[in-house]
XYZ file of C-alpha atoms in Angstrom:
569
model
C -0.343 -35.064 -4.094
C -1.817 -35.795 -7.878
C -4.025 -33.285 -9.703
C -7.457 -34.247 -8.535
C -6.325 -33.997 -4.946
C -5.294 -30.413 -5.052
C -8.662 -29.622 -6.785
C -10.407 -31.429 -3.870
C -8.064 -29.670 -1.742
C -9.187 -26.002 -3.332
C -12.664 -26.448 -2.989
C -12.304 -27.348 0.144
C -10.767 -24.201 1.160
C -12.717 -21.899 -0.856
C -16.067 -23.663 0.588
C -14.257 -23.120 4.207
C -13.952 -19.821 3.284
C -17.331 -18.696 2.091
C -18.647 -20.634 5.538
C -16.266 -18.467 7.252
C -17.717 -15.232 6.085
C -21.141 -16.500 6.463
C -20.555 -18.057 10.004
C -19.158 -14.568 10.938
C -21.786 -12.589 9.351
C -24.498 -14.400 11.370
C -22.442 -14.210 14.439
C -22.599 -10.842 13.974
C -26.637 -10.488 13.453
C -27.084 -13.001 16.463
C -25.311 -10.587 18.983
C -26.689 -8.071 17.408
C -30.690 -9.096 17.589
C -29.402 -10.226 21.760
C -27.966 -6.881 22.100
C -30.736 -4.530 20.268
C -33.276 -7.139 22.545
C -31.890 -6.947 25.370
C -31.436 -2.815 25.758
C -34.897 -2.341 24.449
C -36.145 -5.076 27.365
C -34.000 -3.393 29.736
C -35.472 -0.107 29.056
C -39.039 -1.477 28.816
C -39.087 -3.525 31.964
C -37.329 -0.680 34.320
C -39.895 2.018 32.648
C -42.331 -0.844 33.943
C -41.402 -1.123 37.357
C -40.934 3.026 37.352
C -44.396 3.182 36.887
C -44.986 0.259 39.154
C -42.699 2.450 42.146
C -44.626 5.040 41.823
C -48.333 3.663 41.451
C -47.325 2.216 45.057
C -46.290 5.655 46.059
C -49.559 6.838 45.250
C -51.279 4.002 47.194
C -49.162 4.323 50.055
C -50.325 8.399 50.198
C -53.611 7.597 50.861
C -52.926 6.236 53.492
C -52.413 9.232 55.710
C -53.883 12.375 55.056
C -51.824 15.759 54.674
C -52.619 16.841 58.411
C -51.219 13.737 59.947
C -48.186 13.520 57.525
C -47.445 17.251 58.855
C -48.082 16.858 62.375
C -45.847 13.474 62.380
C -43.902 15.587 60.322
C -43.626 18.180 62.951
C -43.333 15.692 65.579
C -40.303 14.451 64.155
C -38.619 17.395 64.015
C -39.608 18.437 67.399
C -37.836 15.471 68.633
C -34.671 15.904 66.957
C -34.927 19.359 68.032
C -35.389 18.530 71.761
C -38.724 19.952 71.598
C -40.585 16.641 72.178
C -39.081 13.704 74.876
C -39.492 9.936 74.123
C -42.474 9.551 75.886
C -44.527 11.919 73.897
C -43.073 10.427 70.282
C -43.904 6.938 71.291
C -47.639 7.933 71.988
C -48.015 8.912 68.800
C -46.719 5.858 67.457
C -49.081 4.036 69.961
C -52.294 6.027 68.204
C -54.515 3.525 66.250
C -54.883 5.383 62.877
C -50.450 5.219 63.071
C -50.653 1.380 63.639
C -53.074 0.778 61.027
C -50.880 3.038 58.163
C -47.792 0.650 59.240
C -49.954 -2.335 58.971
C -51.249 -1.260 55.146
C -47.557 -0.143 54.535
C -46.352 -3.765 55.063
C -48.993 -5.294 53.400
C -48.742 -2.995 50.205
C -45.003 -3.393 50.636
C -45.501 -7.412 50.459
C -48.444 -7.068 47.701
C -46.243 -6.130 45.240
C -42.522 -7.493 46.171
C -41.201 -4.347 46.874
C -38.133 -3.942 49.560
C -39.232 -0.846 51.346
C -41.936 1.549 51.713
C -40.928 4.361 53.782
C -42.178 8.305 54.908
C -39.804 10.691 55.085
C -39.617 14.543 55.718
C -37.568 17.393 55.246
C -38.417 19.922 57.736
C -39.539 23.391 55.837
C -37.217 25.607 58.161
C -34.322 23.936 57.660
C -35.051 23.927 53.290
C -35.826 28.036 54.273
C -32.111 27.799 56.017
C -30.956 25.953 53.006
C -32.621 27.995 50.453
C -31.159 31.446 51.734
C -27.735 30.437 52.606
C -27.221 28.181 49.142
C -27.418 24.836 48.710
C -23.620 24.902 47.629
C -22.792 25.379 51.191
C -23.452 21.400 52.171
C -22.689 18.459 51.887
C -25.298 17.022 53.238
C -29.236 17.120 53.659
C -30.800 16.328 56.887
C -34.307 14.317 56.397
C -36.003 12.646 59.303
C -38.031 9.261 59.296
C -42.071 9.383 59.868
C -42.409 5.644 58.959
C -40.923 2.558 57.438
C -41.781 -0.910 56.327
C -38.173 -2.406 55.623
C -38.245 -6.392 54.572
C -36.213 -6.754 57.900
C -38.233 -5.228 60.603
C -35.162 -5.041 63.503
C -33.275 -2.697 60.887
C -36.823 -0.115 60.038
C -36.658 3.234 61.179
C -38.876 4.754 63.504
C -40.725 7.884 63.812
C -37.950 10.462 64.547
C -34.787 8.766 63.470
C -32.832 10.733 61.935
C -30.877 10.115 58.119
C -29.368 12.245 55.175
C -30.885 12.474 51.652
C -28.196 10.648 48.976
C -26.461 13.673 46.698
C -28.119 12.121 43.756
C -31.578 12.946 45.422
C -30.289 16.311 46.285
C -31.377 18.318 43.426
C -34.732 16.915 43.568
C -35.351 17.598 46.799
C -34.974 21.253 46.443
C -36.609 21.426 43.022
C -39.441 19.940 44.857
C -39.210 22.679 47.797
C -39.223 25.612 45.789
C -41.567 25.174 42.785
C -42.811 21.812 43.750
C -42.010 19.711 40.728
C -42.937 16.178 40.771
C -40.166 14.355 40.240
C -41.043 11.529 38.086
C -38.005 9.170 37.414
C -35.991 6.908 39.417
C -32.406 6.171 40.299
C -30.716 2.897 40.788
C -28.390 2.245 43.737
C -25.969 -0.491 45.330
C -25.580 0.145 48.651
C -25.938 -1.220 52.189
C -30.025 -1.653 51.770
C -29.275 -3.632 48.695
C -29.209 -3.005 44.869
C -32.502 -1.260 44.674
C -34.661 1.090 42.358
C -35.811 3.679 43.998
C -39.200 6.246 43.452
C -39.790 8.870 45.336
C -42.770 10.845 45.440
C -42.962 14.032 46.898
C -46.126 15.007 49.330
C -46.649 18.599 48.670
C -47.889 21.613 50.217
C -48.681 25.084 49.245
C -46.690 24.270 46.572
C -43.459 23.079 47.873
C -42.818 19.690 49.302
C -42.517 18.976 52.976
C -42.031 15.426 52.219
C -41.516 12.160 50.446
C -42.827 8.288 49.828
C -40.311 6.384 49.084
C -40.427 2.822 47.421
C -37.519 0.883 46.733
C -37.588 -2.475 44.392
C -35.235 -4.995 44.010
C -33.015 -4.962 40.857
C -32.987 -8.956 41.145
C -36.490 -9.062 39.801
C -35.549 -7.299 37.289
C -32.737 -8.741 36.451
C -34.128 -12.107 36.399
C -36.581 -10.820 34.212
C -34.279 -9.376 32.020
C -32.017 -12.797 32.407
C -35.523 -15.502 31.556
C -35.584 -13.003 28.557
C -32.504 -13.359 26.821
C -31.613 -16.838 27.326
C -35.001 -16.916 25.558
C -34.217 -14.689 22.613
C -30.802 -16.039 22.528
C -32.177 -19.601 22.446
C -34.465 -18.930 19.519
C -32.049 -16.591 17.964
C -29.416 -19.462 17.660
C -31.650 -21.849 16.094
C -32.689 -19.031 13.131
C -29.366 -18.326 12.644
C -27.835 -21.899 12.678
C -30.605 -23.112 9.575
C -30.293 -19.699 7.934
C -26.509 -20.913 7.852
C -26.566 -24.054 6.659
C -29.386 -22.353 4.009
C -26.950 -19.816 2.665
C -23.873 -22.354 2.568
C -25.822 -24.664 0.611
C -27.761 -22.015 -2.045
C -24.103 -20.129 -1.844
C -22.315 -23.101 -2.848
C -24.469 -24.026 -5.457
C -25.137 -20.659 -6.938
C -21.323 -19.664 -5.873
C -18.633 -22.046 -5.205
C -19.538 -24.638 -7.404
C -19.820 -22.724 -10.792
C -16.736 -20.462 -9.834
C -14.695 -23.535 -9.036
C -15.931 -24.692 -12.225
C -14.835 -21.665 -14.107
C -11.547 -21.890 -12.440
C -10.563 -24.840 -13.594
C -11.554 -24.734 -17.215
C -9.716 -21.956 -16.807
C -6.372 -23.476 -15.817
C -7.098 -26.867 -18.110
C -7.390 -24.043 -20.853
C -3.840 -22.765 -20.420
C -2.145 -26.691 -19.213
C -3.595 -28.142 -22.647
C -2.245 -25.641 -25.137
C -5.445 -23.248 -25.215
C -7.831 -26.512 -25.894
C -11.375 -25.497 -25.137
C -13.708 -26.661 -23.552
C -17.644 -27.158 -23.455
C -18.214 -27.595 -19.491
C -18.168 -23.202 -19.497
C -21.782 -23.464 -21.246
C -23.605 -25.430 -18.233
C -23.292 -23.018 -15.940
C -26.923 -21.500 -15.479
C -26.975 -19.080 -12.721
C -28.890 -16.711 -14.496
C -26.613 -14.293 -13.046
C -23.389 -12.375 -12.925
C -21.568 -15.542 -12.899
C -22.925 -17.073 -15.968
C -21.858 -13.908 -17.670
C -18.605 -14.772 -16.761
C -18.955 -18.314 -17.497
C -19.883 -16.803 -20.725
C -17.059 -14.071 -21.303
C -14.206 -16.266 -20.471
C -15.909 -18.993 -23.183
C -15.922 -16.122 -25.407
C -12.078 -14.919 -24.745
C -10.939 -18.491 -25.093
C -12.644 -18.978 -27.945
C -10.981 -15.393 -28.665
C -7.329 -16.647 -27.953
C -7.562 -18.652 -30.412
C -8.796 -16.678 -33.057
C -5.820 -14.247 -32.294
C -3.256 -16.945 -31.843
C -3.814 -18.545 -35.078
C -4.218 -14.982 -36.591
C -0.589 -13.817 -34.951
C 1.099 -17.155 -36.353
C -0.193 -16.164 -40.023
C 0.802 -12.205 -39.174
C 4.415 -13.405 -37.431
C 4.971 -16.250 -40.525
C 4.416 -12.828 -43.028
C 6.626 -11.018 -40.857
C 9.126 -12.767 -41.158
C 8.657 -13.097 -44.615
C 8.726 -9.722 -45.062
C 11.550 -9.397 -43.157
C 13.313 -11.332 -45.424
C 12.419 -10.103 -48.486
C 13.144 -6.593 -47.100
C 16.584 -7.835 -45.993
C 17.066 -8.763 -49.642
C 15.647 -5.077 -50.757
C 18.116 -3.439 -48.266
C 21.003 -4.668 -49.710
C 19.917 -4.468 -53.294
C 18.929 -0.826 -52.945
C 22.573 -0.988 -51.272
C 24.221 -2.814 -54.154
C 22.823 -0.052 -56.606
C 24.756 2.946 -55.150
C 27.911 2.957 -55.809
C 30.039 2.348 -52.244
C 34.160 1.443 -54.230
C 35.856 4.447 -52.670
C 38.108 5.969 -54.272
C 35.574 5.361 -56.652
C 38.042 6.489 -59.796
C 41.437 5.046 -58.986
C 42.711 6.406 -61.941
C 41.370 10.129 -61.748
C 43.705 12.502 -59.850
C 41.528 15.966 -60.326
C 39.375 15.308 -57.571
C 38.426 12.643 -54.434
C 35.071 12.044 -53.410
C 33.011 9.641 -50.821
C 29.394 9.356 -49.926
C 26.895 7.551 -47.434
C 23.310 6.616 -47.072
C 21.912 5.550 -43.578
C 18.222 4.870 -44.252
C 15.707 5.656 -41.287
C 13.553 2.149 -42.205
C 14.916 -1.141 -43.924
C 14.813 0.671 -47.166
C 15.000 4.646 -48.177
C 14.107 6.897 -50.616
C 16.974 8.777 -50.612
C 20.052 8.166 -53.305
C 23.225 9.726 -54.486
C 24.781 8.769 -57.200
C 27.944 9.334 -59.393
C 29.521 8.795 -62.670
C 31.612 10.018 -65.449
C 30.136 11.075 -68.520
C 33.224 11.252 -70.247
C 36.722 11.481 -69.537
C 36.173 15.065 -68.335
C 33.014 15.372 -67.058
C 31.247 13.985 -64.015
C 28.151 14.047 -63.181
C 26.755 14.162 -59.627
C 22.896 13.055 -58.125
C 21.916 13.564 -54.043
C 18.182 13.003 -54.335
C 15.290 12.316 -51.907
C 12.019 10.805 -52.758
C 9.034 12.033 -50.543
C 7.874 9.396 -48.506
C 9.439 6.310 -46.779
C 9.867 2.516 -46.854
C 9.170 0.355 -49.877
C 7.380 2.932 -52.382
C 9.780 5.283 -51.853
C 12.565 2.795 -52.564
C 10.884 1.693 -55.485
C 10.149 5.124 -56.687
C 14.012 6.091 -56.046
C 15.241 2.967 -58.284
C 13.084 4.440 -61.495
C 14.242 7.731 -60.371
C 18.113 7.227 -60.525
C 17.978 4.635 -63.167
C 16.353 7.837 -65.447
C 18.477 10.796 -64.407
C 21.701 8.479 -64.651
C 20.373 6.887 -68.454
C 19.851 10.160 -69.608
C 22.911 11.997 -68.559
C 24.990 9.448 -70.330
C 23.583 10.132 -73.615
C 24.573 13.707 -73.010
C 22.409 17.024 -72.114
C 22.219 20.074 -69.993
C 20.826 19.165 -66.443
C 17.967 20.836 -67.322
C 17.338 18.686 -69.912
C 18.083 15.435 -68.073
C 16.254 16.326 -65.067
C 13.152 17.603 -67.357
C 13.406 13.873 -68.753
C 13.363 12.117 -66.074
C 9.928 14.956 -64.607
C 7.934 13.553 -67.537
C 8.740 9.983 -67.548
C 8.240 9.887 -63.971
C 4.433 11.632 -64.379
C 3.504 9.273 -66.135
C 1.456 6.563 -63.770
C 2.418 8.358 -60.740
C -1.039 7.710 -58.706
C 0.586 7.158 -56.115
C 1.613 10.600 -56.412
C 5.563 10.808 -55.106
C 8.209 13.485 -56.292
C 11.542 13.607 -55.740
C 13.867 16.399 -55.014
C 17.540 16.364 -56.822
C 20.597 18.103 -57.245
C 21.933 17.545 -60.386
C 25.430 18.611 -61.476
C 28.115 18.003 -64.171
C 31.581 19.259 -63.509
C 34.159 19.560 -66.340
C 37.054 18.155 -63.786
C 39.919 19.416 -65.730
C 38.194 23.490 -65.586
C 36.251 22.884 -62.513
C 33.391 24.667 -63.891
C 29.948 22.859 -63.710
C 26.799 23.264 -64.222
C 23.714 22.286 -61.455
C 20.118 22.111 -61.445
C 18.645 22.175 -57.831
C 14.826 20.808 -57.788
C 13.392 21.677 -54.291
C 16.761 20.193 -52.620
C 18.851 21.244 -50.069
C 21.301 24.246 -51.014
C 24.761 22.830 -51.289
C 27.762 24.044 -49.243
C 31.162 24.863 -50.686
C 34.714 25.405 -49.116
C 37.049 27.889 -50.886
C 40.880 26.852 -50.398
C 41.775 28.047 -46.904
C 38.217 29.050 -46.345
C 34.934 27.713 -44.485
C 32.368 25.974 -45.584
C 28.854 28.196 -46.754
C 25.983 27.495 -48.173
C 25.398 28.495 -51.984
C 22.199 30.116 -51.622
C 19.906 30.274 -55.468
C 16.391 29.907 -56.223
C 14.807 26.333 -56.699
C 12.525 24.538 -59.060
C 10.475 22.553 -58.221
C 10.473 18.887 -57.284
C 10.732 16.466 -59.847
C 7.455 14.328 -60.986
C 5.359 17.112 -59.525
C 4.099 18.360 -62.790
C 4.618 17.550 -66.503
C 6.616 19.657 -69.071
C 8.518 21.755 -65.839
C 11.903 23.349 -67.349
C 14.066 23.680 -64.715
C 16.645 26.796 -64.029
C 20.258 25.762 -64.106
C 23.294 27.492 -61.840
C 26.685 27.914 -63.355
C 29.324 27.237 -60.644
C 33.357 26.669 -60.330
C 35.731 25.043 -58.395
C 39.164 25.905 -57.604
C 41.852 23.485 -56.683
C 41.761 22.859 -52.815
C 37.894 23.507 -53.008
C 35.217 21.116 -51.387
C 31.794 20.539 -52.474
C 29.351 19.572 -49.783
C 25.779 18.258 -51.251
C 23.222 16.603 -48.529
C 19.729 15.410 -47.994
C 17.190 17.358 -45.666
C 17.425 13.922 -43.187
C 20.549 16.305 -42.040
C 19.087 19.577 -40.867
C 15.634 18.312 -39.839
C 17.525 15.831 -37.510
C 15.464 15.868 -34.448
C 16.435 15.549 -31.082
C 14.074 14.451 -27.649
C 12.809 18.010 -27.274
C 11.952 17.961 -30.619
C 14.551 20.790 -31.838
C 16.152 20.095 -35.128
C 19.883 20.061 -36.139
C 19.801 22.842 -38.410
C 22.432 24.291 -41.051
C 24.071 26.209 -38.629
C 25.526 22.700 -36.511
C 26.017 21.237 -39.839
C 28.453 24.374 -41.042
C 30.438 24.253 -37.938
C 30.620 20.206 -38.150
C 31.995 20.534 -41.748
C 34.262 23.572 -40.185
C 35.965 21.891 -37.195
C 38.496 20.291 -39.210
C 40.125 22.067 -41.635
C 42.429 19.851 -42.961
C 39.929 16.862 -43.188
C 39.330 14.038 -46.327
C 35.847 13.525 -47.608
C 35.497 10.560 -45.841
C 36.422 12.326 -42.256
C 34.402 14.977 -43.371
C 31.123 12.663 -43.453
C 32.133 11.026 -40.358
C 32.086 14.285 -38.286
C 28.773 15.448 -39.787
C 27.297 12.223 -38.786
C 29.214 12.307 -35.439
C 27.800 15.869 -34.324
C 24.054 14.661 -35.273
C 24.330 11.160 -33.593
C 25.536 13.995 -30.575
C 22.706 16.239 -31.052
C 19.838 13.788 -31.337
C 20.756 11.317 -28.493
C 18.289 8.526 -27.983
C 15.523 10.066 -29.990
C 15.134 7.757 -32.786
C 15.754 8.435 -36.718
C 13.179 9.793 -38.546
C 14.648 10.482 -42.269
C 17.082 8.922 -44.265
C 20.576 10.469 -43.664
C 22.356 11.143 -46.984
C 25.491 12.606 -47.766
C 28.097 13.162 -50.513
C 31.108 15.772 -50.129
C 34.039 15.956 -52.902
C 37.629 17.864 -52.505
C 38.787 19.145 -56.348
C 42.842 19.488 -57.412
C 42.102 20.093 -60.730
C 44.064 19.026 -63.881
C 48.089 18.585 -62.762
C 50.384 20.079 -65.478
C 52.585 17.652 -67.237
């Protein structure tokens, strides 16, 4: 399957999909409309023939007045009673003005399709029986026939036959006996007369009823009414909804699926042909929510772009830079002396040092060099700041201290050099701190000027390591024409000299809890018997410990020296 066929293949999908929803969605509004029509019909057409029930009721009363309906009334009872013999019922029922309600019962009954019109009577004794012993006390209700016009005249009732009120009636008929409500609703029921509504009216007297007229219509007129009326609705219904779908598919995939399947594959052609744009994106014309994105996605192409050719010229510089800081690394590298021993020849005293920068390049140095035969000078030195300024700054820095110590001086004086040369054009404003010693090595006494660094520790043969606590000056390059203090100090032979950089104590671990002095002492103290070199390596050791994965924030710099002094001849 090529390209073009897959495309086909998508649309056809995503139009199947929208028709889908829609489809469903007026699926949905169709049964609803036949369901909301059809309960609202139901309801209106059985309140209709309600009303209808018991407007017949009401016809069919007038056909008797109360007298009559109580002495057939009576009559029936009598004759259930064995008060009254055959004879006597069926001259009643022989009487003209009975004939003639039967005769206007059938003819109301056929006037207006009902099933049955019937009289019936609850005898006002046995409601007084019913009344004072509690109704809870049967289970059934005894009523007795006065007349009835039933569709099939060899199953009517006759005056006298007796029957039982339905439970559902029950209620109403003693309602009707003892405050003489009108009950005015009907109730539906399936049983062996047929599935009928049925309205029953009560005939009241002195305020109670002694009777009721029944009417009973057929629930298949109704029904059928109900039935003509929602094949109707349904019928028109389904040809509303069935344009109104094809409508919305159309205007949908106009509006919809065309511009999105549009945007979708500018999209893709946009990332298959190496971020090549393209002008289709501008005819979309929705006016709407998806010409905005028509829009945007123009826009973030158009975007990409931008930022790819701007990350090619940013990752070409990078790696530019890279390289050129490569090359600074290792000449800053290549300027501090790293030949260890670093004076083969010397036998008063060993030394090594190390410098792990925290970027490419540092700003810390050390540095260290013989003035003369018997004197040494020493530098440990930290420029404020990182990265390339400070390694430029540090390069001007120790190329000063180390020029001027050469030509001889105090460290006072060299370090008060190097302060004013070093204020001079210093807009960038960066000072350095140093320690700055010379040590006679055949004596071991020296001389040190500390300018804001880090107090130095010292080991005393068969002692620990301490820190040589004095008063500062301050930094170098912080201030012209600064004279700095100087400390007089001596070493024995089998003393050590410890000088560092703060990148040592202010080693920071996750929790953001520095190394301190007090790790560093016991570092330096855990082997006693160690060179300069091990020495270094466990102090580097016991931070690399301490800090864990936390990165490095400050260059690391350290230089430690062991003195024999001068061997007799």
């Amino acid at each position: 399957m090529n390209k073009e066929d897959k495309k086909t293949k998508n649309r056809g999908k995503m139009a199947f999909k929208f028709a889908a929803i829609i489809f469903l969605m007026c699926i949905l509004i169709y049964l609803g409309v036949i369901f909301t029509g059809f309960m609202l019909y139901d309801d209106d057409c059985k309140e209709s023939y309600d009303m209808l029930a018991y407007s017949v009721a009401e016809t069919a009363k007038g056909y008797l007045t109360l007298d009559e309906f109580e002495e057939y009334a009576n009559a029936a009872y009598a004759f259930n009673q064995g008060e009254l013999d055959e004879a006597a019922l069926k001259e009643i029922t022989e009487r003209p003005e009975y004939k003639t309600m039967l005769e206007l019962l059938y003819k109301l009954r056929d006037s207006n399709k009902a099933n049955d019109i019937f009289l019936v009577t609850v005898n006002m004794d046995v409601m007084k029986q019913f009344t004072q012993e509690g109704y809870e006390n049967y289970t059934w209700m005894p009523l007795y026939y006065i007349a009835d016009s039933y569709i099939k005249p060899e199953e009517n009732y006759k005056l006298g036959d007796k029957g039982s009120i339905l439970p559902i009636f029950q209620e109403h008929v003693r309602e009707s006996y003892e405050s003489g409500k009108v009950y005015e609703n009907y109730y539906i029921s399936n049983g062996p007369f047929g599935y009928v509504m049925t309205a029953m009216l009560p005939i009241l007297k002195d305020g109670r009823s002694i009777g009721f007229i029944g009417v009973e219509i057929p629930m298949e007129t109704l029904q059928r009414d109900i039935s003509t009326f929602v094949s109707r609705i349904s019928i028109v219904t389904a040809f509303i909804v069935f344009f109104s779908l094809i409508a919305c598919i159309a205007l949908l995939y106009k509006n919809v699926v065309s511009p999105v399947q549009l945007i979708s594959t500018e999209a893709k052609n946009f990332v298959d042909n190496n971020t090549q744009i393209s002008d289709k994106l501008k005819t979309v014309k929705t006016k709407d929510e998806i010409q905005t994105l028509s829009e945007n996605i123009y826009q973030m192409e158009v975007d990409i772009n931008d930022y790819i050719d701007n990350l090619q010229k940013v990752t070409a510089e990078k790696e530019r830079i890279g390289a050129e800081l490569n090359v600074a690394t290792q000449i800053q590298a290549d300027m501090l002396p790293r030949m260890f021993p670093a004076f083969p020849g010397k036998d008063e005293f060993n030394l090594y040092a190390s410098m792990n920068p925290a970027k490419e390049v540092g700003g810390d140095f050390y540095d260290f060099f013989l003035i003369d035969d018997n004197t040494l000078g020493m530098v440990m030195a930290d420029v404020s700041g990182k990265g390339v300024p400070a390694a430029l700054f540090m390069v001007i820095a120790k190329t000063l201290i180390k020029n001027r110590a050469l030509l001889g001086g105090s460290p006072s004086e060299v370090l008060a050099y190097a302060n004013d040369q070093l204020c001079e054009g210093n807009e960038a404003e960066l000072f350095v701190t140093v320690w700055f010693a010379i040590l006679d090595i055949t004596t071991g006494k020296g001389i040190a000027a500390n300018a804001g660094h880090e107090h130095p520790a010292i080991k005393r043969k068969d002692g620990k390591f301490e820190l040589a606590l004095y008063r500062h000056s301050p930094a170098v390059a912080t201030m012209e024409g600064i004279r700095f203090k100087e400390h007089e100090f001596e070493l024995f032979p089998g003393d050590s000299l410890f000088v560092y950089t703060d990148g040592v104590p202010e080693a920071t671990d996750a929790n953001n809890e520095l190394y301190g002095t007090d790790r560093m002492l016991e570092a330096l103290n855990s082997n006693p018997n160690a060179t300069v070199k091990e020495l270094l390596t466990s102090v580097k050791s016991s931070i690399d410990e301490f800090v864990g994965t936390a990165p490095q924030f400050d260059d690391i710099t350290m230089l430690a020296l062991n003195f024999f002094g001068k061997k007799e001849a």
